[in-house]
Short mmCIF file of C-alpha atoms and ligand atoms in Angstrom, two decimals:
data_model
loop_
_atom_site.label_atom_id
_atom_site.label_comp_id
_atom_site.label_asym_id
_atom_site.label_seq_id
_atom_site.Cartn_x
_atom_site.Cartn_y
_atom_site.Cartn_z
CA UNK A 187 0.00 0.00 0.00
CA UNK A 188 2.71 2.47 1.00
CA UNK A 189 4.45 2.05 -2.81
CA UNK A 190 1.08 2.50 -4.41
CA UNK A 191 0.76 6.14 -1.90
CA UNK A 192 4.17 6.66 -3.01
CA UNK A 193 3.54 6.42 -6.64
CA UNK A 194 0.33 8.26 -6.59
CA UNK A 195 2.20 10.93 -4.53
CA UNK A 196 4.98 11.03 -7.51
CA UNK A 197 2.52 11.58 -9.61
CA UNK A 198 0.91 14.02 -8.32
CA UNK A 199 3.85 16.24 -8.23
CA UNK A 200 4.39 15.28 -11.33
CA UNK A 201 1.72 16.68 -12.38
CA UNK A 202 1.72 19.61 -10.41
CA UNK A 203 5.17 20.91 -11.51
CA UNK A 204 4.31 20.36 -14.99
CA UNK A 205 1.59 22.74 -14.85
CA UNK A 206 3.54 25.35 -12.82
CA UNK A 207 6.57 24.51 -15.53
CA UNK A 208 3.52 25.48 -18.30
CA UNK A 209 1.97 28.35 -16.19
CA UNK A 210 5.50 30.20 -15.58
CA UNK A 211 6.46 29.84 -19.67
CA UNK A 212 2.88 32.28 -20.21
CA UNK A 213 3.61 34.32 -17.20
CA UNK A 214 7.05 34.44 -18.99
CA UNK A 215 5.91 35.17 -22.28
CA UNK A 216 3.36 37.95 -21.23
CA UNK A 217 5.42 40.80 -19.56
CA UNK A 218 7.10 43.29 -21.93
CA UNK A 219 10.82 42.85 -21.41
CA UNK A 220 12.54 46.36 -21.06
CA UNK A 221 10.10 46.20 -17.46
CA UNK A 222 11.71 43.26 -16.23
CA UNK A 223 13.96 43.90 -13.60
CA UNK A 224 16.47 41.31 -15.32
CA UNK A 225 16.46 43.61 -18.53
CA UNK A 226 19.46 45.53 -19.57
CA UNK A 227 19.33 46.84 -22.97
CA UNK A 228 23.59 45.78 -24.44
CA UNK A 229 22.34 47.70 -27.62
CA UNK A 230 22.20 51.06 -25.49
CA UNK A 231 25.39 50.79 -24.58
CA UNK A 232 26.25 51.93 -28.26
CA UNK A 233 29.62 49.51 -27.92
CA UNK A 234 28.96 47.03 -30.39
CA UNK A 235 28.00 47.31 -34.19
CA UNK A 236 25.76 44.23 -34.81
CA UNK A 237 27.00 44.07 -37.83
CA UNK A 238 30.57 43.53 -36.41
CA UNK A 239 29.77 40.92 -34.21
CA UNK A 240 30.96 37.03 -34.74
CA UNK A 241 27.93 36.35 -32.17
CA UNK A 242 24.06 38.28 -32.38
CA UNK A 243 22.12 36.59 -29.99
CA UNK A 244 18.39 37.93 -29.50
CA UNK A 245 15.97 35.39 -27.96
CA UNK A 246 12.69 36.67 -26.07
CA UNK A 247 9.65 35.21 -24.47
CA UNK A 248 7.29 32.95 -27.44
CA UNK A 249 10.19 31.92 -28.92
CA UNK A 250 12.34 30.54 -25.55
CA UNK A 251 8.90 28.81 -24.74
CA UNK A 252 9.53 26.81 -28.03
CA UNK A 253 12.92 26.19 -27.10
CA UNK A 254 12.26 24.46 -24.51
CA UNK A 255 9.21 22.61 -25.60
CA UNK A 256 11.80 21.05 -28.14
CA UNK A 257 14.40 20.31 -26.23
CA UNK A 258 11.88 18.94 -23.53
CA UNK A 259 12.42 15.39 -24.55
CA UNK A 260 15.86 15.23 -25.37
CA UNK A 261 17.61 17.18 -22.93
CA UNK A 262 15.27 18.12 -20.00
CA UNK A 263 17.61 19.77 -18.08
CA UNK A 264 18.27 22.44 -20.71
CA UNK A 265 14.45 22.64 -20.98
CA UNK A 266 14.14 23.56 -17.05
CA UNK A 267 16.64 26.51 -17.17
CA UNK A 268 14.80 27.72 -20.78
CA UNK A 269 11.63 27.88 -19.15
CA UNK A 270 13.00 30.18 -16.72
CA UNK A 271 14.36 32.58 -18.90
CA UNK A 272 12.67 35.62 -20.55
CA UNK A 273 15.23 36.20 -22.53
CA UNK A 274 18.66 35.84 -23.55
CA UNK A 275 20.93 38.64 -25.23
CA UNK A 276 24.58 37.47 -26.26
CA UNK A 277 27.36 39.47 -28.80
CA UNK A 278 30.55 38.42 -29.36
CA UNK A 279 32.72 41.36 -31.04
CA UNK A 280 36.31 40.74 -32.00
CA UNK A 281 38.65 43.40 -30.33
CA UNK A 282 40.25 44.22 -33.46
CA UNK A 283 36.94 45.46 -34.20
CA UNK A 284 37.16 47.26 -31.30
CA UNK A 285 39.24 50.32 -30.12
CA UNK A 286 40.69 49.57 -26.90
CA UNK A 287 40.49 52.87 -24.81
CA UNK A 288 36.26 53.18 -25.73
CA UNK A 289 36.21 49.93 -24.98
CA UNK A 290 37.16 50.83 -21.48
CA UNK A 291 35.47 53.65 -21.35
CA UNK A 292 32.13 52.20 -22.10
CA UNK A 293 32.23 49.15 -20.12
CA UNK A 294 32.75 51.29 -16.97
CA UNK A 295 29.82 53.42 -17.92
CA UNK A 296 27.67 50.49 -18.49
CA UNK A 297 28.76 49.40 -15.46
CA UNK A 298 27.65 52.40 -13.39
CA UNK A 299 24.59 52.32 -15.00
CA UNK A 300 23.92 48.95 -13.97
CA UNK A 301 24.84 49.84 -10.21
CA UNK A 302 22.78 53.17 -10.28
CA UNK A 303 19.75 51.03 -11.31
CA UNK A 304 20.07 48.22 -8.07
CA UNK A 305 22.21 45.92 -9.53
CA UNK A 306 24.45 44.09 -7.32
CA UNK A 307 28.25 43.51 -8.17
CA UNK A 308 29.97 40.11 -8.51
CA UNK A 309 32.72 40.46 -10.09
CA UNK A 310 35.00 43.29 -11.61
CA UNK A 311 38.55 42.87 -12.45
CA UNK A 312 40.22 45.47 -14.46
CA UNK A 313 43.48 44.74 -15.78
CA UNK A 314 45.54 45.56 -19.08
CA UNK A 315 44.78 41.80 -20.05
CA UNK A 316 41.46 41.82 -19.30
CA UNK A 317 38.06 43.37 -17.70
CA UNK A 318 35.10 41.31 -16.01
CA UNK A 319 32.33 42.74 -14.83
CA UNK A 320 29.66 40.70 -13.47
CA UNK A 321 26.35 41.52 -11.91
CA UNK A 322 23.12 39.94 -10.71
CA UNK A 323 19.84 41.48 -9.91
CA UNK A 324 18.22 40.69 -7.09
CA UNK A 325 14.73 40.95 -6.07
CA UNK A 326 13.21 39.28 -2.37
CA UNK A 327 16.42 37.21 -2.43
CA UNK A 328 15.69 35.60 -6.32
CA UNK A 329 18.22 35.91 -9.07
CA UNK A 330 16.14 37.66 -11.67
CA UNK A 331 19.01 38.92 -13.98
CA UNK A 332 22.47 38.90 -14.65
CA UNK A 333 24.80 40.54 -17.25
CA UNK A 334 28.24 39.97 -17.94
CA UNK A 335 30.94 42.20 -20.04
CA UNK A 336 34.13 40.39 -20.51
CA UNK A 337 36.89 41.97 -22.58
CA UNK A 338 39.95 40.37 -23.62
CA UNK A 339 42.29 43.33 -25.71
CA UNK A 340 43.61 40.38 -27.35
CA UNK A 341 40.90 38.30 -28.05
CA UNK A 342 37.07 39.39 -28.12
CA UNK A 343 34.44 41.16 -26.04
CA UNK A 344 31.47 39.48 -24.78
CA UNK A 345 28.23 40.94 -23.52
CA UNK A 346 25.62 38.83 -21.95
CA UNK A 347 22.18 39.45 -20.60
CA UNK A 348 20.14 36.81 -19.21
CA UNK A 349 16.57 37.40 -18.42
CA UNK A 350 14.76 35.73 -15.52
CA UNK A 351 15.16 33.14 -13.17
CA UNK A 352 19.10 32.82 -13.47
CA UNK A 353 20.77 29.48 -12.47
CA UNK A 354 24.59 30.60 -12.79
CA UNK A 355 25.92 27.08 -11.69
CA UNK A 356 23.40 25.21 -14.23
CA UNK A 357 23.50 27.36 -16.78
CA UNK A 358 27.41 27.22 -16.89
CA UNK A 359 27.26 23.52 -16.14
CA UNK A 360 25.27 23.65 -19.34
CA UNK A 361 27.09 25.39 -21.51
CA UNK A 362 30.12 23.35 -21.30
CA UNK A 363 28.86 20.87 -22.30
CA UNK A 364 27.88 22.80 -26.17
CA UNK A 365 30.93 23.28 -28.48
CA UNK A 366 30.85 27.15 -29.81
CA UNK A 367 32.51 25.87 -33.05
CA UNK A 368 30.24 23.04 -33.91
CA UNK A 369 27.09 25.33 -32.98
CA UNK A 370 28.78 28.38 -35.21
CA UNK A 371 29.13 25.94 -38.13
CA UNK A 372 25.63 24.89 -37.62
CA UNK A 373 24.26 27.81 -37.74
CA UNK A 374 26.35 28.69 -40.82
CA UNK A 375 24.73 26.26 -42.51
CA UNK A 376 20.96 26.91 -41.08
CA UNK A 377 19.02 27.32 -43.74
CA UNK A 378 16.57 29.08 -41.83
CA UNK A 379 19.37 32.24 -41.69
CA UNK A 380 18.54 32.96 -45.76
CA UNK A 381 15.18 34.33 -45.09
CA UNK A 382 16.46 35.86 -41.67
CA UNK A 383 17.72 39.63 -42.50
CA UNK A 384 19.67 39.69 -39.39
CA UNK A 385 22.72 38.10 -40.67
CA UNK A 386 24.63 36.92 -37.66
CA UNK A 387 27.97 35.87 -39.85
CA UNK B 282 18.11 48.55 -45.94
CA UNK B 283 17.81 45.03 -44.83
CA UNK B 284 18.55 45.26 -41.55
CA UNK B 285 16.71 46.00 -38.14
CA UNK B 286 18.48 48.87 -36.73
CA UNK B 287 17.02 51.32 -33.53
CA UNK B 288 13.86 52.64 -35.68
CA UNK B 289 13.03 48.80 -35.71
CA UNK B 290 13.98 47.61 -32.26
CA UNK B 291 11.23 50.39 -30.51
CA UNK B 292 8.60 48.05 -31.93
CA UNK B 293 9.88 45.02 -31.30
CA UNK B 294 7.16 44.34 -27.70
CA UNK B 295 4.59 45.69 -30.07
CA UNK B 296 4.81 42.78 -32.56
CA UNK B 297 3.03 40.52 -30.02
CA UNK B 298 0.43 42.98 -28.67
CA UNK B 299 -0.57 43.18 -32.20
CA UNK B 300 -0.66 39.85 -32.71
CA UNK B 301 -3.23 40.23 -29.68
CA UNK B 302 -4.95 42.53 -31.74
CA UNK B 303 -4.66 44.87 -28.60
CA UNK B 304 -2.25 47.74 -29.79
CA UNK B 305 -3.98 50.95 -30.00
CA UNK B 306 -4.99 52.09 -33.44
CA UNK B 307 -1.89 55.27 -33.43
CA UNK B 308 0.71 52.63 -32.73
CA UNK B 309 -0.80 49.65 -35.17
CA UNK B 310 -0.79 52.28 -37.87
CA UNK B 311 2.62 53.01 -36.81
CA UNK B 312 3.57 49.63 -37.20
CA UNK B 313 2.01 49.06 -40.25
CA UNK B 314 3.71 51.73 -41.77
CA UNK B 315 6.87 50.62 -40.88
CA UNK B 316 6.49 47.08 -41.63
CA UNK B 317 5.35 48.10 -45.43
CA UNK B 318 8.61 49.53 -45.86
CA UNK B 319 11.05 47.61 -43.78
CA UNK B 320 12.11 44.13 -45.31
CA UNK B 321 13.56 43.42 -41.86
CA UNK B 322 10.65 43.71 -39.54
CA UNK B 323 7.79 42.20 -41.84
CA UNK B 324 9.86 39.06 -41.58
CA UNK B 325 10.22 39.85 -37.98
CA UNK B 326 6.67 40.14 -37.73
CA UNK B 327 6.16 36.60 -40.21
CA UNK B 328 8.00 35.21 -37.55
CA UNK B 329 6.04 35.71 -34.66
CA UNK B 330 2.72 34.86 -37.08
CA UNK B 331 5.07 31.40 -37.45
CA UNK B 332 5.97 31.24 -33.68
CA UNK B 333 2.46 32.22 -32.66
CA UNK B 334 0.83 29.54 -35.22
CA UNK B 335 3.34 27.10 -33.54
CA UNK B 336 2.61 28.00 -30.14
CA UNK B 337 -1.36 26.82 -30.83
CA UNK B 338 -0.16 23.79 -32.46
CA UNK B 339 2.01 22.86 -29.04
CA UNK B 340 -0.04 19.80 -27.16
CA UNK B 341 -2.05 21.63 -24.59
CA UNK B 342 -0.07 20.95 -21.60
CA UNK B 343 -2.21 22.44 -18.34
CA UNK B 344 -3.10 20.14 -15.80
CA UNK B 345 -5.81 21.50 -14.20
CA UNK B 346 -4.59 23.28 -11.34
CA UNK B 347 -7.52 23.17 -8.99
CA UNK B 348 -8.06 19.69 -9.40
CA UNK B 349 -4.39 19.15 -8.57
CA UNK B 350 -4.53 21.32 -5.36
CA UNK B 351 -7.85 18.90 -4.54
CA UNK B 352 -6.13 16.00 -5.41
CA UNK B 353 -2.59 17.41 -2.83
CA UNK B 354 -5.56 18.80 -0.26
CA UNK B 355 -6.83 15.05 0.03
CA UNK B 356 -3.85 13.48 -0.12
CA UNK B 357 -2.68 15.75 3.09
CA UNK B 358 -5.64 15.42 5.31
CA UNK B 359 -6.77 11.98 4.65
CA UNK B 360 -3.30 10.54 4.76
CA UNK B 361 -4.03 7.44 6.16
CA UNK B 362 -7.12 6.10 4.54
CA UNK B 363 -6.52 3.90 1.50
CA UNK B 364 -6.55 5.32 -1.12
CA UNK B 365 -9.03 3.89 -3.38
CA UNK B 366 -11.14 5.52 -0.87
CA UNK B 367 -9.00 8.81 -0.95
CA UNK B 368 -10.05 9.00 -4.57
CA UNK B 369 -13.66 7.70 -4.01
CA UNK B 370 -14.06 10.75 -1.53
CA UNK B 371 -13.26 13.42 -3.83
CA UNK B 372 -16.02 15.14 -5.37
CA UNK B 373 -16.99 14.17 -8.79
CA UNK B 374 -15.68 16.64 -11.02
CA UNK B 375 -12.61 17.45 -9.56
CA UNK B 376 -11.72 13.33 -9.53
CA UNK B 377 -12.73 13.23 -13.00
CA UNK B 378 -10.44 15.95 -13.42
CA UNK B 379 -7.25 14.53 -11.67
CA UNK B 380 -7.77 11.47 -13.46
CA UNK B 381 -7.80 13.11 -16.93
CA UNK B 382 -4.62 14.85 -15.71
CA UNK B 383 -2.74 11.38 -14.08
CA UNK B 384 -3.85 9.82 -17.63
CA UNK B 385 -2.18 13.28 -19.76
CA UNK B 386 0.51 12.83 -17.28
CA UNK B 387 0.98 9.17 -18.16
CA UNK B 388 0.98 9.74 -21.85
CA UNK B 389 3.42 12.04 -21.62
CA UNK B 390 5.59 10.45 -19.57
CA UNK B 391 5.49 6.92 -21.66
CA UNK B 392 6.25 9.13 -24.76
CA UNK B 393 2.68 7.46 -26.28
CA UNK B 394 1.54 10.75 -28.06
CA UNK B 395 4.66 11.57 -29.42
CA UNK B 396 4.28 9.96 -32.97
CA UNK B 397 0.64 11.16 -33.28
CA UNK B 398 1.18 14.51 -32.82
CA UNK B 399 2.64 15.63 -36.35
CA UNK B 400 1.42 19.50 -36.19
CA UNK B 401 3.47 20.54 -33.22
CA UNK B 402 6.26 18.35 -34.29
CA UNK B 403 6.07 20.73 -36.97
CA UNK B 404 5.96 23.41 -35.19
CA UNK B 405 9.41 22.42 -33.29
CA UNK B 406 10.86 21.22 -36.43
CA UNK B 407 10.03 25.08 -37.86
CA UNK B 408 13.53 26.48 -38.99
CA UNK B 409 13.05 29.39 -36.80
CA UNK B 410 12.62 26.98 -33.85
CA UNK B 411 15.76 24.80 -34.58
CA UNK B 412 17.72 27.76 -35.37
CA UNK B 413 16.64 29.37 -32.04
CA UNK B 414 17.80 26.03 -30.55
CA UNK B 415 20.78 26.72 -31.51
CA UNK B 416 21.08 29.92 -30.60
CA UNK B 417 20.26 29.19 -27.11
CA UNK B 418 22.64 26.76 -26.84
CA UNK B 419 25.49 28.93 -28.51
CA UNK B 420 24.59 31.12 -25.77
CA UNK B 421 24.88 29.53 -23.13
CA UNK B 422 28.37 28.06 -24.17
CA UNK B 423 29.56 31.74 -24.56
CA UNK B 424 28.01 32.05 -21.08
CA UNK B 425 29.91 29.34 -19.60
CA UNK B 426 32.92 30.19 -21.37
CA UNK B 427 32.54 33.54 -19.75
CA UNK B 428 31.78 31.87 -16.31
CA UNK B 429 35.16 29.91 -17.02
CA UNK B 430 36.94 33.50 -17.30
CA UNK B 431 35.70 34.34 -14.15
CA UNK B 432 36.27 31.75 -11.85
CA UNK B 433 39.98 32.14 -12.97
CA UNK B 434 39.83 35.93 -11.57
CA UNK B 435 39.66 36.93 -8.09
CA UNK B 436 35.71 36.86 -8.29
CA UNK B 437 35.44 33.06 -8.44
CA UNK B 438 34.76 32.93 -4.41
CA UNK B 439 32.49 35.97 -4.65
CA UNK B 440 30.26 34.86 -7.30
CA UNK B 441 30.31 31.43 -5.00
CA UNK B 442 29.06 33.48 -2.09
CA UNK B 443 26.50 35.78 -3.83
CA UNK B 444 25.10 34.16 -6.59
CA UNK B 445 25.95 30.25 -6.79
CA UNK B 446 25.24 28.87 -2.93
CA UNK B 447 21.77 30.43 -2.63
CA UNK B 448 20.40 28.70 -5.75
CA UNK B 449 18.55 25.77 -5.94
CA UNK B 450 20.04 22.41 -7.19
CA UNK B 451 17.30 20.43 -8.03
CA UNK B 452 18.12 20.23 -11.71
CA UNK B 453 21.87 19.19 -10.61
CA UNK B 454 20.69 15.63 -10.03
CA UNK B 455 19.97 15.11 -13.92
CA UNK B 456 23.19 16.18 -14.84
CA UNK B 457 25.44 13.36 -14.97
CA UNK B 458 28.93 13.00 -15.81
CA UNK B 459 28.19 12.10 -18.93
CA UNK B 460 27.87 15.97 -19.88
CA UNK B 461 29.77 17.39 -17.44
CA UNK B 462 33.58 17.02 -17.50
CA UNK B 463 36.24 17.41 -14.58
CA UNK B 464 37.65 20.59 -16.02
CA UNK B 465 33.89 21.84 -15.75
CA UNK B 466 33.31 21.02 -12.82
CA UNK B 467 36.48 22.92 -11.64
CA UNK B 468 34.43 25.69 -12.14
CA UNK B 469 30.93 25.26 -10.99
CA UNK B 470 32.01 23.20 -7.91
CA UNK B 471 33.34 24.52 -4.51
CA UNK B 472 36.97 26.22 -5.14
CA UNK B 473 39.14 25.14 -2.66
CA UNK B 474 40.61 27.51 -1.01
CA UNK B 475 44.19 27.91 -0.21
ZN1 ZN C 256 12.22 47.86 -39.25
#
């Protein structure tokens, strides 16, 4: 009797979290994202020319939500942290598209804007080699955003916003798991990108 | 011009509003002007017809929420009766409810709609969809090689403290080693200090 309470309590939560897992992907979808304490618009900064970037990563609400329903089978872990995004922002710039000193300049304004509108900083390194800054904001104790600038002179500048319910651990645990050059080659070769103005490459 | 540049991006929330058909009439005739003459954004906005048209095709995946909290009200204050009985007790339409949802549940879980639901495996298999797939997954490697930068830096016990240790695990468990490596886990697992 107590494996058959057992099961039915399983299920139960089963079914429970799959309708919270469906009911947070329309909650997700419905807000307008500038309004989201997560948000930070990269493109204000005014740093990076799309069309100079080796990476032009724009993903918002409908589209995450499909995401993760097709990844649901396959790889449910990736589908749990999708769900909790609202969005995802990512370019990739290569410094020699870059000019240093703005560079610097920029990334400390950004940074002060980021502070000046509650955003609490992680990390910030600034060295000749290299300049982190990391921050997370917080709201009643939950990650709801997080945005990273990471500039190496000699190698590339990354900006990252992620919207929503963050998971840093997860998400990184995630991501190493994806090859960048496999998924750039793929994407190459998308043929979805043709009709998509936005060339990315 | 065939790109989206900053006239485009102020309408980019309005695309699904006015997919709602809820954007006021200044800012749909706004819109539609735009879209007329920008290449970029009337595929922007074919997209979201194709991601919204995709989204309706999806298997309709609510459980019935009240009939769940019923079903987790009974459970906890009748724990001890059998539960045949448990279920016999509950009124009629919110058992006929939880059932439908344990037998969606089911399904699902044995994988027994899968091949007979061709429209929203259309709608994942959309090129828009896979190439979003993508995208979120190129992301989150440039995320984690990011994170990777990090954790080298002086920040790596900071970002431990403030943003790693309050988080919840619970998807941890389903990631094996299989897709995590050593040399990752160097970075998202306790640094020792020294
Ligand atoms: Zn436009």
């Amino acid at each position: 009797m107590r494996d058959v309470r057992s099961r039915q309590r399983r299920i139960v939560i089963g079914v429970l979290a799959l309708s919270l897992w469906t009911s947070g992907f329309a909650a997700a979808a419905e807000q307008p994202i500038e309004s989201h304490p997560g948000y930070f618009s990269l493109d204000d900064l005014g740093l990076v020319d799309p069309a100079l970037s080796s990476v032009d990563i724009n993903l918002r609400g409908a589209m995450l939500r499909l995401v993760g329903a097709s990844v649901l089978q396959e790889e449910p872990s990736l589908a749990a942290l999708v769900s909790d995004l609202v969005a995802i922002r990512v370019l990739v710039t290569p410094a020699n598209e870059l000019r240093a000193q703005q560079v610097d300049t920029v990334l400390g304004r950004g940074a002060a804007s980021l502070e000046k509108a509650g955003w609490q900083r992680v990390v910030k390194v600034r060295e000749a080699d290299e300049q982190v800054h990391v921050y997370l904001k917080e709201v009643d104790g939950q990650i709801e955003g997080m945005t990273l600038f990471v500039y190496e002179p000699s190698d590339e500048l990354t900006l990252i916003n992620l919207v929503g319910r963050v998971d840093v651990e997860q998400l990184a645990a995630i991501g190493q798991a994806f090859d960048i050059p496999t998924l750039e080659s793929a994407l190459d070769a998308d043929p979805a990108k043709t009709p998509d103005p936005d060339d990315r490459r | 011009m065939n790109r989206r540049d900053r006239g485009c991006e102020r309408f980019d929330d309005s695309f699904e509003v006015f997919l709602d058909g809820e954007l006021d009439a200044d800012a749909t005739s706004a819109l539609e002007t735009h879209v007329a003459g920008c290449e970029a954004c009337a595929s922007e906005l074919a997209l979201a017809r194709r991601v919204r048209a995709g989204l309706r095709s999806l298997p309709r995946l609510e459980a019935p929420a009240p009939a769940v909290h019923a079903v987790l009200a009974r459970v906890r204050d009748q724990g001890d009766r059998p539960i045949w009985r448990q279920w016999l007790a509950l009124p009629r339409p919110a058992a006929v409810a939880a059932v439908a949802a344990l037998v969606l549940l089911v399904v699902l879980a044995f994988g027994w709609i899968r091949p007979r639901q061709p429209e929203s495996r259309l709608a994942l298999e959309d090129p828009a969809v896979v190439r979003a797939t993508l995208e979120t997954k190129l992301a989150l490697a440039h995320f984690a090689s990011a994170s990777r930068r990090v954790g080298t830096g002086l920040g790596r016990d900071l970002l431990r403290e403030r943003a790693l240790l309050p988080l919840a695990r619970s998807v941890g468990d389903s990631l094996d080693g299989g897709t995590v490596n050593d040399d990752q886990r160097a970075v998202s697992a306790a640094p020792e200090r020294g």
